[in-house]
Coordinates of C-alpha atoms and ligand atoms in Angstrom, one line a residue:
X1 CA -93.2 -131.9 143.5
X2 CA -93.0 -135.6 144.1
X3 CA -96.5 -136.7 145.4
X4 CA -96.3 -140.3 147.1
X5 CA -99.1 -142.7 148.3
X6 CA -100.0 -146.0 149.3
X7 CA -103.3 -148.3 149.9
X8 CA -103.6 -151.5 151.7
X9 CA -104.8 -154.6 149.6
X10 CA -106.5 -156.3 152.8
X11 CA -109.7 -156.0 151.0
X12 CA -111.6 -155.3 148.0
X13 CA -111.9 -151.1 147.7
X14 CA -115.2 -149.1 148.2
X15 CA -117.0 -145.9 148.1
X16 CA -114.6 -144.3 150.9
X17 CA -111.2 -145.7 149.6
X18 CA -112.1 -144.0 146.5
X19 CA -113.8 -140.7 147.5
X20 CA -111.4 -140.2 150.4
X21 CA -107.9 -141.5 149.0
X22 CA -108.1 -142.8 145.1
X23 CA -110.0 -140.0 143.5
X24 CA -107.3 -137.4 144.9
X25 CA -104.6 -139.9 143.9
X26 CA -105.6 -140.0 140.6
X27 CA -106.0 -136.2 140.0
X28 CA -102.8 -135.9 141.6
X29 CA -100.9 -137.5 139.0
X30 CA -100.9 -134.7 136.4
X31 CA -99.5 -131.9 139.4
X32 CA -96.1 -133.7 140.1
X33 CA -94.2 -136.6 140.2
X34 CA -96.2 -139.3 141.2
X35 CA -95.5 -142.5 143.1
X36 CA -98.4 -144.7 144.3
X37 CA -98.1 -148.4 145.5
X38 CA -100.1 -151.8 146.7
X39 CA -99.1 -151.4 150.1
X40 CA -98.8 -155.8 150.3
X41 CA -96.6 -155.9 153.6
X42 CA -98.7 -153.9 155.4
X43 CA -101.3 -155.9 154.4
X44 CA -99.5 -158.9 156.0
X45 CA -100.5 -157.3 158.8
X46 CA -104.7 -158.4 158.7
X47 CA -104.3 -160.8 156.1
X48 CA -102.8 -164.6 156.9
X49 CA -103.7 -166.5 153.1
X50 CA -101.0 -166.5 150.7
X51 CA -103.6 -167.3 147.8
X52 CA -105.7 -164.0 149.1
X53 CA -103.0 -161.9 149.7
X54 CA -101.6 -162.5 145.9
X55 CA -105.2 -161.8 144.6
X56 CA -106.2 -158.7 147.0
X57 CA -102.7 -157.0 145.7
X58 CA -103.8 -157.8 142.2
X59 CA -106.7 -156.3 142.3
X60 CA -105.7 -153.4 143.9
X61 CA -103.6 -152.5 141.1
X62 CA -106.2 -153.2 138.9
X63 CA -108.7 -151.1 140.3
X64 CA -106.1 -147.9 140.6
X65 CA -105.6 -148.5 136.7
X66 CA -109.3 -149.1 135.8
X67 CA -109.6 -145.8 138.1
X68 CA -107.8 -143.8 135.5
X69 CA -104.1 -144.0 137.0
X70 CA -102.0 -143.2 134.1
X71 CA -98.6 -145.6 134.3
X72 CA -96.8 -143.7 132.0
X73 CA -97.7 -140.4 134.4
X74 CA -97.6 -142.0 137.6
X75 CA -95.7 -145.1 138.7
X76 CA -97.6 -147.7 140.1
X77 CA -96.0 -150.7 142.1
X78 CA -96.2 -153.3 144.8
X79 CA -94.5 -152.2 148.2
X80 CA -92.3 -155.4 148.6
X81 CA -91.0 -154.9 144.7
X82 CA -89.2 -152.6 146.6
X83 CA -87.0 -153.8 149.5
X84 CA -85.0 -150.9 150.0
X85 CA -88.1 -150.1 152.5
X86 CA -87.4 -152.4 154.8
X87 CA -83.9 -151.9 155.5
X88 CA -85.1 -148.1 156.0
X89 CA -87.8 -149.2 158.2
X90 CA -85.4 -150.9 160.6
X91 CA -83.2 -147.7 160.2
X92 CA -85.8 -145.5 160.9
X93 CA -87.2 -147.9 163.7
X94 CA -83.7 -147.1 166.2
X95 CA -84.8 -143.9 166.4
X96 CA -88.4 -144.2 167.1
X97 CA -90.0 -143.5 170.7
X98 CA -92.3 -146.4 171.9
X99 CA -94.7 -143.7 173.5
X100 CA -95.3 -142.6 169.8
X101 CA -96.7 -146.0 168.6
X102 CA -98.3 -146.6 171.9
X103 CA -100.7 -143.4 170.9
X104 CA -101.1 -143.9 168.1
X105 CA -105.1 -144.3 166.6
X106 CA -105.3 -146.6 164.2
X107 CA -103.3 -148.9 166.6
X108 CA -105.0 -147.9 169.2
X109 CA -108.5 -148.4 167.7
X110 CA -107.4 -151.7 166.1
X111 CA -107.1 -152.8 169.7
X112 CA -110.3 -151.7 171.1
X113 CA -111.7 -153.6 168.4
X114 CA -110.4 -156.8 169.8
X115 CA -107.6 -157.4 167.1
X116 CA -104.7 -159.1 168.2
X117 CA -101.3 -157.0 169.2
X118 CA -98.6 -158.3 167.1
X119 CA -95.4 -156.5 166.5
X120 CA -96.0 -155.7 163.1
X121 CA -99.5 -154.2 163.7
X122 CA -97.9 -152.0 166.2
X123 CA -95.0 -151.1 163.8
X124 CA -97.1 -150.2 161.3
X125 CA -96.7 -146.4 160.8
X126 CA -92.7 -147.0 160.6
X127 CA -93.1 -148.9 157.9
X128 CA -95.4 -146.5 156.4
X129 CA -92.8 -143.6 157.1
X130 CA -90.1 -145.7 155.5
X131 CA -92.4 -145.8 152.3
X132 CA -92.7 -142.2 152.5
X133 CA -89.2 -141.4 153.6
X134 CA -87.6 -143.7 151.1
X135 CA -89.1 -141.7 147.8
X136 CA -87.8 -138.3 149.1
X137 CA -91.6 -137.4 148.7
X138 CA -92.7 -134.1 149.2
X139 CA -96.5 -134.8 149.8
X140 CA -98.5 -137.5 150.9
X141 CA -102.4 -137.4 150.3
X142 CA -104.3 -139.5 152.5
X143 CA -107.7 -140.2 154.4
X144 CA -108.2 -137.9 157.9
X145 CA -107.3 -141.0 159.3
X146 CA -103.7 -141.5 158.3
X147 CA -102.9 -137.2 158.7
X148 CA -101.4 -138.9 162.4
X149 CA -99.1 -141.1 160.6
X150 CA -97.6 -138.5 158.8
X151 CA -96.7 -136.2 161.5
X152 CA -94.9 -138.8 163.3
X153 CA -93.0 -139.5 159.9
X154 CA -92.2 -135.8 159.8
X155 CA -91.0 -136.4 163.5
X156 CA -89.0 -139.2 163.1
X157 CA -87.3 -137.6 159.9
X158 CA -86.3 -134.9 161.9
X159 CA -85.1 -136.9 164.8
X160 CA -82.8 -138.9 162.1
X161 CA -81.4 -136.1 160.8
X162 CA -80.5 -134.6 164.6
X163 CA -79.5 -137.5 165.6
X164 CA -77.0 -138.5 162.5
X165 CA -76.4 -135.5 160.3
X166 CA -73.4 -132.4 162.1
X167 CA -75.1 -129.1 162.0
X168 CA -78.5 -130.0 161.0
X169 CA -81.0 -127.9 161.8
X170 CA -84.6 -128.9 162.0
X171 CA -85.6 -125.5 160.8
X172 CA -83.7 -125.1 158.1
X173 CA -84.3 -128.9 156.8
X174 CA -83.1 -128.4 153.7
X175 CA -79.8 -127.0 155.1
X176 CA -80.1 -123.5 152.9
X177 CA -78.5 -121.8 155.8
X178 CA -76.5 -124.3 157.8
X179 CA -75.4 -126.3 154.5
X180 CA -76.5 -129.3 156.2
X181 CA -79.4 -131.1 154.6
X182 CA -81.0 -133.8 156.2
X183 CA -80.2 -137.5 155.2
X184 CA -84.4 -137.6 154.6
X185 CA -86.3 -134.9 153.3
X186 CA -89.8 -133.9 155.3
X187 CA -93.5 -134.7 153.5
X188 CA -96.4 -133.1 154.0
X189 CA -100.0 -134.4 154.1
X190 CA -102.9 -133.5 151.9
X191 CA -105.9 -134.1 152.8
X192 CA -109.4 -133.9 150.6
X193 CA -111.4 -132.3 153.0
X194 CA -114.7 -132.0 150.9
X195 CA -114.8 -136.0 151.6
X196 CA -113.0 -136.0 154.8
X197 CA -115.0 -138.8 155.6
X198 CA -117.7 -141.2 153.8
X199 CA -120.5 -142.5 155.3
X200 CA -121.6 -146.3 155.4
X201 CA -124.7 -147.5 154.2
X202 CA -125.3 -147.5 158.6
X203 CA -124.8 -144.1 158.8
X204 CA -121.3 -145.0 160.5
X205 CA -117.7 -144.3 158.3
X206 CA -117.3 -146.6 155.4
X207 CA -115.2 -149.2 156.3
X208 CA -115.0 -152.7 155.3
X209 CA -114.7 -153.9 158.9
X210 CA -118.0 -152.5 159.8
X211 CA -120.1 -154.2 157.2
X212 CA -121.5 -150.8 155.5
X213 CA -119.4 -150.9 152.5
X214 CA -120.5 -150.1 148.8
X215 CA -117.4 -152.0 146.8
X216 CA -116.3 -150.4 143.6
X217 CA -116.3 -153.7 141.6
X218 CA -118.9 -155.8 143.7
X219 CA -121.3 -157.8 142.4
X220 CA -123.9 -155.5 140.6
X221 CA -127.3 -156.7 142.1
X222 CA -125.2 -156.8 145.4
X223 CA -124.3 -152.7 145.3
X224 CA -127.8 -151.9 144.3
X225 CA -129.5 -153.9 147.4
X226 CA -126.7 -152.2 149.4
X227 CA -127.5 -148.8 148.6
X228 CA -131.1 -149.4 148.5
X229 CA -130.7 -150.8 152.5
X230 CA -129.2 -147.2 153.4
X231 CA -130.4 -146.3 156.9
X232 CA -132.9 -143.5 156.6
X233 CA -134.8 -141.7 159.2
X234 CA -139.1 -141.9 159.1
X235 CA -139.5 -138.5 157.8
X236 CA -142.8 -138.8 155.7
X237 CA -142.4 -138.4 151.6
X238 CA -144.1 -134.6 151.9
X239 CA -141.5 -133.4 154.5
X240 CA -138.5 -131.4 153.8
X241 CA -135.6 -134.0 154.8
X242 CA -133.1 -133.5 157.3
X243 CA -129.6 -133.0 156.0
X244 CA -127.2 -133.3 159.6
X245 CA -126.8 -136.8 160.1
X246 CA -128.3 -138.4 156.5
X247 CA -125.6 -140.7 155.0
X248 CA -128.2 -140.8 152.3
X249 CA -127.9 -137.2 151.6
X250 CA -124.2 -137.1 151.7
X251 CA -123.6 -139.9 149.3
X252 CA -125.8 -138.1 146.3
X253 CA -123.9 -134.9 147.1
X254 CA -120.4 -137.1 146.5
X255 CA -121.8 -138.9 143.4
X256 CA -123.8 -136.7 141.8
X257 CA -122.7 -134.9 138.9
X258 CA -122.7 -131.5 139.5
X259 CA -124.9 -129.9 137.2
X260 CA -127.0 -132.7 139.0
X261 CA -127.0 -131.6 142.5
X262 CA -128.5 -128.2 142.7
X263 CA -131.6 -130.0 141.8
X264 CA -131.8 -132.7 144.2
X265 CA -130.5 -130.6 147.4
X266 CA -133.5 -128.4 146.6
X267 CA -136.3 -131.2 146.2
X268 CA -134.7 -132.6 149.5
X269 CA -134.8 -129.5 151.2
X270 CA -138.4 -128.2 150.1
X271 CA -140.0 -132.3 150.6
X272 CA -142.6 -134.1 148.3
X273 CA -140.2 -137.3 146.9
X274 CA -139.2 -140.2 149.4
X275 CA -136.1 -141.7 150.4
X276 CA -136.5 -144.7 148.0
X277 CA -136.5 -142.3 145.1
X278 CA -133.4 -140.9 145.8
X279 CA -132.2 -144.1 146.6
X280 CA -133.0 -145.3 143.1
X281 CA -131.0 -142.0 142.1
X282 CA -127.9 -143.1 143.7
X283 CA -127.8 -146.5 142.1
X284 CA -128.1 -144.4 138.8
X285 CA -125.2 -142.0 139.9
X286 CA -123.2 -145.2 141.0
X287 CA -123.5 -146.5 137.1
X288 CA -122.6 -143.2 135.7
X289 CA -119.7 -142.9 137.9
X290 CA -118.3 -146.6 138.1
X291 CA -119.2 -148.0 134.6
X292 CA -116.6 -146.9 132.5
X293 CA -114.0 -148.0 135.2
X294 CA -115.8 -151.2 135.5
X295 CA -115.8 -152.5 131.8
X296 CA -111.5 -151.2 132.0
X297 CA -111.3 -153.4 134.4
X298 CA -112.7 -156.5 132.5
X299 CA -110.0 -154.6 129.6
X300 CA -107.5 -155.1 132.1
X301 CA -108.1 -158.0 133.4
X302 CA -107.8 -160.1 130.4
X303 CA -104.3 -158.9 129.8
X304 CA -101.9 -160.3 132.1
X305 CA -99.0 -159.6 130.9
X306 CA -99.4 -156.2 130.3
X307 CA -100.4 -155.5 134.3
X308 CA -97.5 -157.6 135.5
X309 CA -95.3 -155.3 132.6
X310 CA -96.7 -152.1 134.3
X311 CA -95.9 -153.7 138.0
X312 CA -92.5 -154.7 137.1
X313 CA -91.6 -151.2 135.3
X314 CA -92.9 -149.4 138.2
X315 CA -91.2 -151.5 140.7
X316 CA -87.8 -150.5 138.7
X317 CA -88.7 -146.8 138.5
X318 CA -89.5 -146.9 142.6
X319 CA -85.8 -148.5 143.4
X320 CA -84.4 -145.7 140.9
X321 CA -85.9 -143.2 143.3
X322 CA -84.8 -144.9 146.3
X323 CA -81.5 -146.1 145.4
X324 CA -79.8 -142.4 146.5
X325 CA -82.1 -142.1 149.1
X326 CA -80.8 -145.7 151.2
X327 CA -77.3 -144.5 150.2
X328 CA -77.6 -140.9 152.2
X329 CA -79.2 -143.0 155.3
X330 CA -76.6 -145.9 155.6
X331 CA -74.0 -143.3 155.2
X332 CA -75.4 -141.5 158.0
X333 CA -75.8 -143.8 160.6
X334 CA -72.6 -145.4 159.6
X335 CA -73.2 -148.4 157.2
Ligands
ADP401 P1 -111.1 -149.4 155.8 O1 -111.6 -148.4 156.8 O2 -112.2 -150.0 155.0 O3 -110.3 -150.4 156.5 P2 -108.6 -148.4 154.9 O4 -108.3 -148.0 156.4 O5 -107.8 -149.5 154.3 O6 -110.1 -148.7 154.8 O7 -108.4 -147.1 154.1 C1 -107.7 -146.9 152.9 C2 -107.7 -145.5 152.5 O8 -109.1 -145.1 152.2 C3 -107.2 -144.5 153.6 O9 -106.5 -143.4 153.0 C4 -108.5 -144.0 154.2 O10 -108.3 -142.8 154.8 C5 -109.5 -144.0 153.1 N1 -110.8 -144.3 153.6 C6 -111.3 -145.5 154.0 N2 -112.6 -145.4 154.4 C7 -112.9 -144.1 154.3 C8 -114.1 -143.3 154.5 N3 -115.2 -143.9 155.0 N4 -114.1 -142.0 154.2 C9 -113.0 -141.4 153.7 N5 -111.8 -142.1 153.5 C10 -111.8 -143.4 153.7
LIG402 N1 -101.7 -146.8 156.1 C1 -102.3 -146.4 154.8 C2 -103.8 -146.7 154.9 O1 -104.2 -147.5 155.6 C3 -101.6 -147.1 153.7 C4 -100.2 -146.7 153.5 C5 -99.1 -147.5 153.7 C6 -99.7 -145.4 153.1 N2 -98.0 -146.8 153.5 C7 -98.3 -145.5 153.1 C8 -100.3 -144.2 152.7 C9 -97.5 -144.4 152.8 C10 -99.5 -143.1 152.4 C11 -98.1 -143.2 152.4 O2 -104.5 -146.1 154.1

């Protein structure tokens, strides 16, 4: 099973990058084949600092590594080590239906929040299918939020392989019947559903463009003043707490360990401690969970040369995967 995934390096990674994409990433490693990469060109799309973008893509990397990804299990790389992609993605891009990009949400929810339309933001999730179609990947884990852009990758595979490949038939992809395979092989999505989503310290999704973010490798006074400003409702300390709707609540049952949990859902659920306690709770799970990863990454960083040796081998592994998959797709369309 080859297992492929990608994470944007607009921004530094938090509490929902990890719980709803990295952690399942990283266990993912020792069922398959892994692939996962800095996703730098789509990036390109929110980011306009050269300095930034260099950085952002570095630390991205990092953080996978100081995360536990294993490079000699999995192979790590930056998207544009790989140009293969975009030559698909133009490929890919003949065949795909306007309508498709005009619905869909991340665009579209980009745009209601007043960011500007450019081409590339709009062609986004063709260049995220050519990253997926390119690795002949047979499963993509992702956040809720990208399970869209993975069905229209499955759709615009197919319509490829209608389109350019004699006798292909889309439900027999692998041609077992017709003995015509398609020139790109279809992925499916996995999603983690226990995290599906992570609240922000506002009650709202994590999400570094609302402001309710908890970073990974923040500033440690920083994370602790965050968590401690979690919205809370005025429930008095003797009350049993409400569970629908408490971000507080959600975040301890994601970082607690669990042979910890049991304990606090029933001291929640029966009243008598107050919101600031379990507060002071989460900071303590937050150490357990991110300390280790944080003093590997101060391992890590002070290596250089080792992280651009693990880049540049995983760049050449990636093109080693690709390479027969760019020659089946220029064949077909006549290249
Ligand atoms: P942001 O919302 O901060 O811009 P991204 O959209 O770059 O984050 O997300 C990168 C990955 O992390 C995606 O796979 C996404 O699904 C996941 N992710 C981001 N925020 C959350 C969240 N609050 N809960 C669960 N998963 C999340
Ligand atoms: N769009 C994804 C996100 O925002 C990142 C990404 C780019 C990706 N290309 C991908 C994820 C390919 C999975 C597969 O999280």
């Amino acid at each position: 099973m080859r297992i492929l995934s990608g994470i944007q390096s607009n921004s530094l990674l938090h509490l929902g990058n990890y719980y709803g994409a990295i952690r399942q990433f990283i266990e993912l490693q020792h069922e398959g084949e892994a692939l996962y990469f800095i996703a730098n060109l789509h990036a390109l799309t929110s980011l306009r600092d050269a300095a930034k973008a260099r950085e952002l893509a570095k630390e991205t990397a990092v953080a996978f590594l100081s995360l536990g990804l294993d490079p000699k299990k999995a192979t790590l790389f930056r998207q544009s080590d790989v140009p293969e992609v975009c030559e698909l993605y133009w490929i890919l891009g003949t065949v795909v239906p306007v309508s498709n990009l005009e619905r869909a949400h991340s665009y579209k929810d980009k745009i209601a929040r007043g960011v500007s339309a450019d081409f590339g933001l709009f062609a986004y999730p063709v260049l995220m299918a050519a990253d997926i179609l390119l690795y002949d990947s047979d499963v993509v884990p992702v956040g809720k939020d990208q399970v869209q852009h993975v069905e229209f990758t499955r759709d615009w595979a197919t319509k490829l392989n209608v389109t350019y490949v004699k006798g292909y038939d889309p439900s027999d992809p692998m041609g077992e019947k017709s003995g015509a395979r398609g020139a790109l092989k279809l992925p499916s999505y996995r999603v983690q559903e226990a995290a599906a989503v992570v609240p922000g310290i506002d009650g709202q999704k994590m999400s570094k463009s609302y402001g309710n973010a908890v970073e990974l490798f923040g500033d440690e006074k920083e994370i602790k003043r965050r968590i401690m400003s979690i919205k809370t409702d005025s429930t008095p300390v003797e009350a049993p707490k409400p569970i629908e709707g408490s971000a507080l609540y959600q975040l301890l049952k994601l970082m607690a360990p669990p042979s910890q949990f049991g304990e606090i859902d029933q001291s929640w659920r029966a009243g008598g401690k107050g919101y600031g306690d379990y507060k002071k709770v989460l900071v303590d799970f937050f150490q357990a969970a991110f300390g280790p990863a944080r003093e590997r990454r101060k391992q890590i960083l002070a290596d250089e040369g080792e992280l651009e040796r693990i880049l540049a081998d995983g760049a050449q592994r990636a093109r080693e995967y690709a390479a027969p998959v760019i020659s089946r797709v220029r064949r077909a369309v006549g290249l």
